[in-house]
Amino acid sequence: MKVFRMDELDAERAANEGAYLQFLRERNMSAGLYALDAGQQDPQQPHHEDELYVVLSGRAALTVGEETSTVGRGSVVHVPAGVAHRFHHISEDLRVLVVFSPPES
């Protein structure tokens, strides 16, 4: 078993001065914490893996392909592999648990 604390992961992510911290990598999946501050731009490109986003805190719009939705704490979103997506109009600092399957390459 592996146990993680989001506050500790966020502190580690910030100390490494990055928006993303991968904290788990297994044979069939990987997981990380993604952070974008209010007003920040989301630079990500489509991934080769399916993604599951679980919004832990914050508020933003998320566009996946041609669809846009407002997301906030408690939102869970599936992003299929290869589909363009990005967070935008980030009105509150965003912290998102990201699960990739298979593991992010």
C-alpha atoms as a PDB file:
ATOM      1  CA  MET A   1       0.000   0.000   0.000  1.00  0.00           C
ATOM      2  CA  LYS A   2       1.094   3.541  -0.731  1.00  0.00           C
ATOM      3  CA  VAL A   3      -0.498   6.490   1.045  1.00  0.00           C
ATOM      4  CA  PHE A   4      -0.142  10.104  -0.048  1.00  0.00           C
ATOM      5  CA  ARG A   5      -1.186  13.437   1.501  1.00  0.00           C
ATOM      6  CA  MET A   6      -2.255  16.066  -0.998  1.00  0.00           C
ATOM      7  CA  ASP A   7      -0.861  18.938   1.088  1.00  0.00           C
ATOM      8  CA  GLU A   8       2.575  17.267   1.133  1.00  0.00           C
ATOM      9  CA  LEU A   9       2.410  16.539  -2.591  1.00  0.00           C
ATOM     10  CA  ASP A  10       1.453  20.146  -3.323  1.00  0.00           C
ATOM     11  CA  ALA A  11       4.383  21.388  -1.221  1.00  0.00           C
ATOM     12  CA  GLU A  12       6.763  19.054  -3.088  1.00  0.00           C
ATOM     13  CA  ARG A  13       5.341  20.203  -6.440  1.00  0.00           C
ATOM     14  CA  ALA A  14       5.815  23.855  -5.485  1.00  0.00           C
ATOM     15  CA  ALA A  15       9.366  23.227  -4.222  1.00  0.00           C
ATOM     16  CA  ASN A  16      10.211  21.735  -7.627  1.00  0.00           C
ATOM     17  CA  GLU A  17       8.722  24.848  -9.273  1.00  0.00           C
ATOM     18  CA  GLY A  18       6.503  22.859 -11.596  1.00  0.00           C
ATOM     19  CA  ALA A  19       2.801  22.744 -12.364  1.00  0.00           C
ATOM     20  CA  TYR A  20       2.767  18.932 -12.378  1.00  0.00           C
ATOM     21  CA  LEU A  21       4.154  16.353  -9.970  1.00  0.00           C
ATOM     22  CA  GLN A  22       3.908  12.672 -10.830  1.00  0.00           C
ATOM     23  CA  PHE A  23       3.755  10.828  -7.521  1.00  0.00           C
ATOM     24  CA  LEU A  24       2.768   7.322  -8.599  1.00  0.00           C
ATOM     25  CA  ARG A  25       3.813   5.155 -11.523  1.00  0.00           C
ATOM     26  CA  GLU A  26       2.690   1.542 -11.820  1.00  0.00           C
ATOM     27  CA  ARG A  27       2.478  -0.935 -14.686  1.00  0.00           C
ATOM     28  CA  ASN A  28      -1.067   0.048 -15.747  1.00  0.00           C
ATOM     29  CA  MET A  29      -1.435   3.617 -14.505  1.00  0.00           C
ATOM     30  CA  SER A  30       0.265   6.728 -13.201  1.00  0.00           C
ATOM     31  CA  ALA A  31      -1.019   9.597 -11.068  1.00  0.00           C
ATOM     32  CA  GLY A  32       0.005  13.151 -10.438  1.00  0.00           C
ATOM     33  CA  LEU A  33      -1.024  16.483  -9.008  1.00  0.00           C
ATOM     34  CA  TYR A  34      -1.588  19.339 -11.468  1.00  0.00           C
ATOM     35  CA  ALA A  35      -1.746  22.923 -10.229  1.00  0.00           C
ATOM     36  CA  LEU A  36      -2.658  26.101 -12.051  1.00  0.00           C
ATOM     37  CA  ASP A  37      -3.094  29.436 -10.289  1.00  0.00           C
ATOM     38  CA  ALA A  38      -5.967  31.812 -10.970  1.00  0.00           C
ATOM     39  CA  GLY A  39      -5.446  33.578 -14.292  1.00  0.00           C
ATOM     40  CA  GLN A  40      -2.661  31.212 -15.389  1.00  0.00           C
ATOM     41  CA  GLN A  41      -2.570  29.648 -18.869  1.00  0.00           C
ATOM     42  CA  ASP A  42      -2.718  25.861 -19.280  1.00  0.00           C
ATOM     43  CA  PRO A  43       0.033  24.842 -21.738  1.00  0.00           C
ATOM     44  CA  GLN A  44      -0.710  21.121 -21.987  1.00  0.00           C
ATOM     45  CA  GLN A  45      -0.994  19.230 -25.243  1.00  0.00           C
ATOM     46  CA  PRO A  46      -3.038  16.075 -25.983  1.00  0.00           C
ATOM     47  CA  HIS A  47      -1.678  12.939 -24.325  1.00  0.00           C
ATOM     48  CA  HIS A  48      -1.316   9.408 -25.683  1.00  0.00           C
ATOM     49  CA  GLU A  49      -3.118   8.015 -22.606  1.00  0.00           C
ATOM     50  CA  ASP A  50      -6.649   8.255 -21.253  1.00  0.00           C
ATOM     51  CA  GLU A  51      -6.869  10.695 -18.343  1.00  0.00           C
ATOM     52  CA  LEU A  52      -9.150  11.062 -15.387  1.00  0.00           C
ATOM     53  CA  TYR A  53      -9.256  14.473 -13.690  1.00  0.00           C
ATOM     54  CA  VAL A  54     -10.542  14.842 -10.137  1.00  0.00           C
ATOM     55  CA  VAL A  55     -10.740  18.511  -9.156  1.00  0.00           C
ATOM     56  CA  LEU A  56      -9.635  18.831  -5.536  1.00  0.00           C
ATOM     57  CA  SER A  57     -10.012  22.601  -5.280  1.00  0.00           C
ATOM     58  CA  GLY A  58     -10.436  25.688  -7.410  1.00  0.00           C
ATOM     59  CA  ARG A  59     -12.651  26.688 -10.286  1.00  0.00           C
ATOM     60  CA  ALA A  60     -12.122  26.910 -14.048  1.00  0.00           C
ATOM     61  CA  ALA A  61     -13.567  26.143 -17.430  1.00  0.00           C
ATOM     62  CA  LEU A  62     -12.322  22.975 -19.134  1.00  0.00           C
ATOM     63  CA  THR A  63     -12.554  22.417 -22.862  1.00  0.00           C
ATOM     64  CA  VAL A  64     -12.218  18.845 -24.125  1.00  0.00           C
ATOM     65  CA  GLY A  65     -12.473  18.581 -27.885  1.00  0.00           C
ATOM     66  CA  GLU A  66     -15.452  20.771 -28.810  1.00  0.00           C
ATOM     67  CA  GLU A  67     -17.138  20.658 -25.380  1.00  0.00           C
ATOM     68  CA  THR A  68     -16.646  23.151 -22.537  1.00  0.00           C
ATOM     69  CA  SER A  69     -17.794  22.798 -18.952  1.00  0.00           C
ATOM     70  CA  THR A  70     -17.228  24.650 -15.710  1.00  0.00           C
ATOM     71  CA  VAL A  71     -15.372  22.481 -13.199  1.00  0.00           C
ATOM     72  CA  GLY A  72     -14.767  22.901  -9.488  1.00  0.00           C
ATOM     73  CA  ARG A  73     -14.130  20.928  -6.325  1.00  0.00           C
ATOM     74  CA  GLY A  74     -15.624  17.450  -6.754  1.00  0.00           C
ATOM     75  CA  SER A  75     -15.752  17.474 -10.553  1.00  0.00           C
ATOM     76  CA  VAL A  76     -14.552  14.283 -12.240  1.00  0.00           C
ATOM     77  CA  VAL A  77     -13.766  14.384 -15.966  1.00  0.00           C
ATOM     78  CA  HIS A  78     -12.593  11.706 -18.403  1.00  0.00           C
ATOM     79  CA  VAL A  79     -10.371  12.929 -21.244  1.00  0.00           C
ATOM     80  CA  PRO A  80      -9.871  10.335 -24.004  1.00  0.00           C
ATOM     81  CA  ALA A  81      -6.358   9.765 -25.340  1.00  0.00           C
ATOM     82  CA  GLY A  82      -5.373  12.086 -28.165  1.00  0.00           C
ATOM     83  CA  VAL A  83      -8.138  14.662 -27.608  1.00  0.00           C
ATOM     84  CA  ALA A  84      -7.126  18.327 -27.275  1.00  0.00           C
ATOM     85  CA  HIS A  85      -8.017  19.763 -23.863  1.00  0.00           C
ATOM     86  CA  ARG A  86      -7.142  22.644 -21.580  1.00  0.00           C
ATOM     87  CA  PHE A  87      -8.244  24.486 -18.490  1.00  0.00           C
ATOM     88  CA  HIS A  88      -8.994  28.184 -18.980  1.00  0.00           C
ATOM     89  CA  HIS A  89     -10.741  31.078 -17.257  1.00  0.00           C
ATOM     90  CA  ILE A  90      -9.204  29.846 -14.017  1.00  0.00           C
ATOM     91  CA  SER A  91     -10.960  31.967 -11.392  1.00  0.00           C
ATOM     92  CA  GLU A  92      -9.656  30.137  -8.284  1.00  0.00           C
ATOM     93  CA  ASP A  93      -6.309  28.358  -7.821  1.00  0.00           C
ATOM     94  CA  LEU A  94      -6.811  24.890  -9.293  1.00  0.00           C
ATOM     95  CA  ARG A  95      -5.515  21.611  -7.842  1.00  0.00           C
ATOM     96  CA  VAL A  96      -6.328  18.493  -9.853  1.00  0.00           C
ATOM     97  CA  LEU A  97      -5.580  14.830  -9.247  1.00  0.00           C
ATOM     98  CA  VAL A  98      -4.685  13.323 -12.639  1.00  0.00           C
ATOM     99  CA  VAL A  99      -4.749   9.580 -13.348  1.00  0.00           C
ATOM    100  CA  PHE A 100      -3.269   8.279 -16.602  1.00  0.00           C
ATOM    101  CA  SER A 101      -3.937   4.823 -18.027  1.00  0.00           C
ATOM    102  CA  PRO A 102      -1.676   3.397 -19.261  1.00  0.00           C
ATOM    103  CA  PRO A 103       1.064   5.309 -17.398  1.00  0.00           C
ATOM    104  CA  GLU A 104       2.008   8.660 -18.897  1.00  0.00           C
ATOM    105  CA  SER A 105       4.869   8.263 -21.364  1.00  0.00           C
END
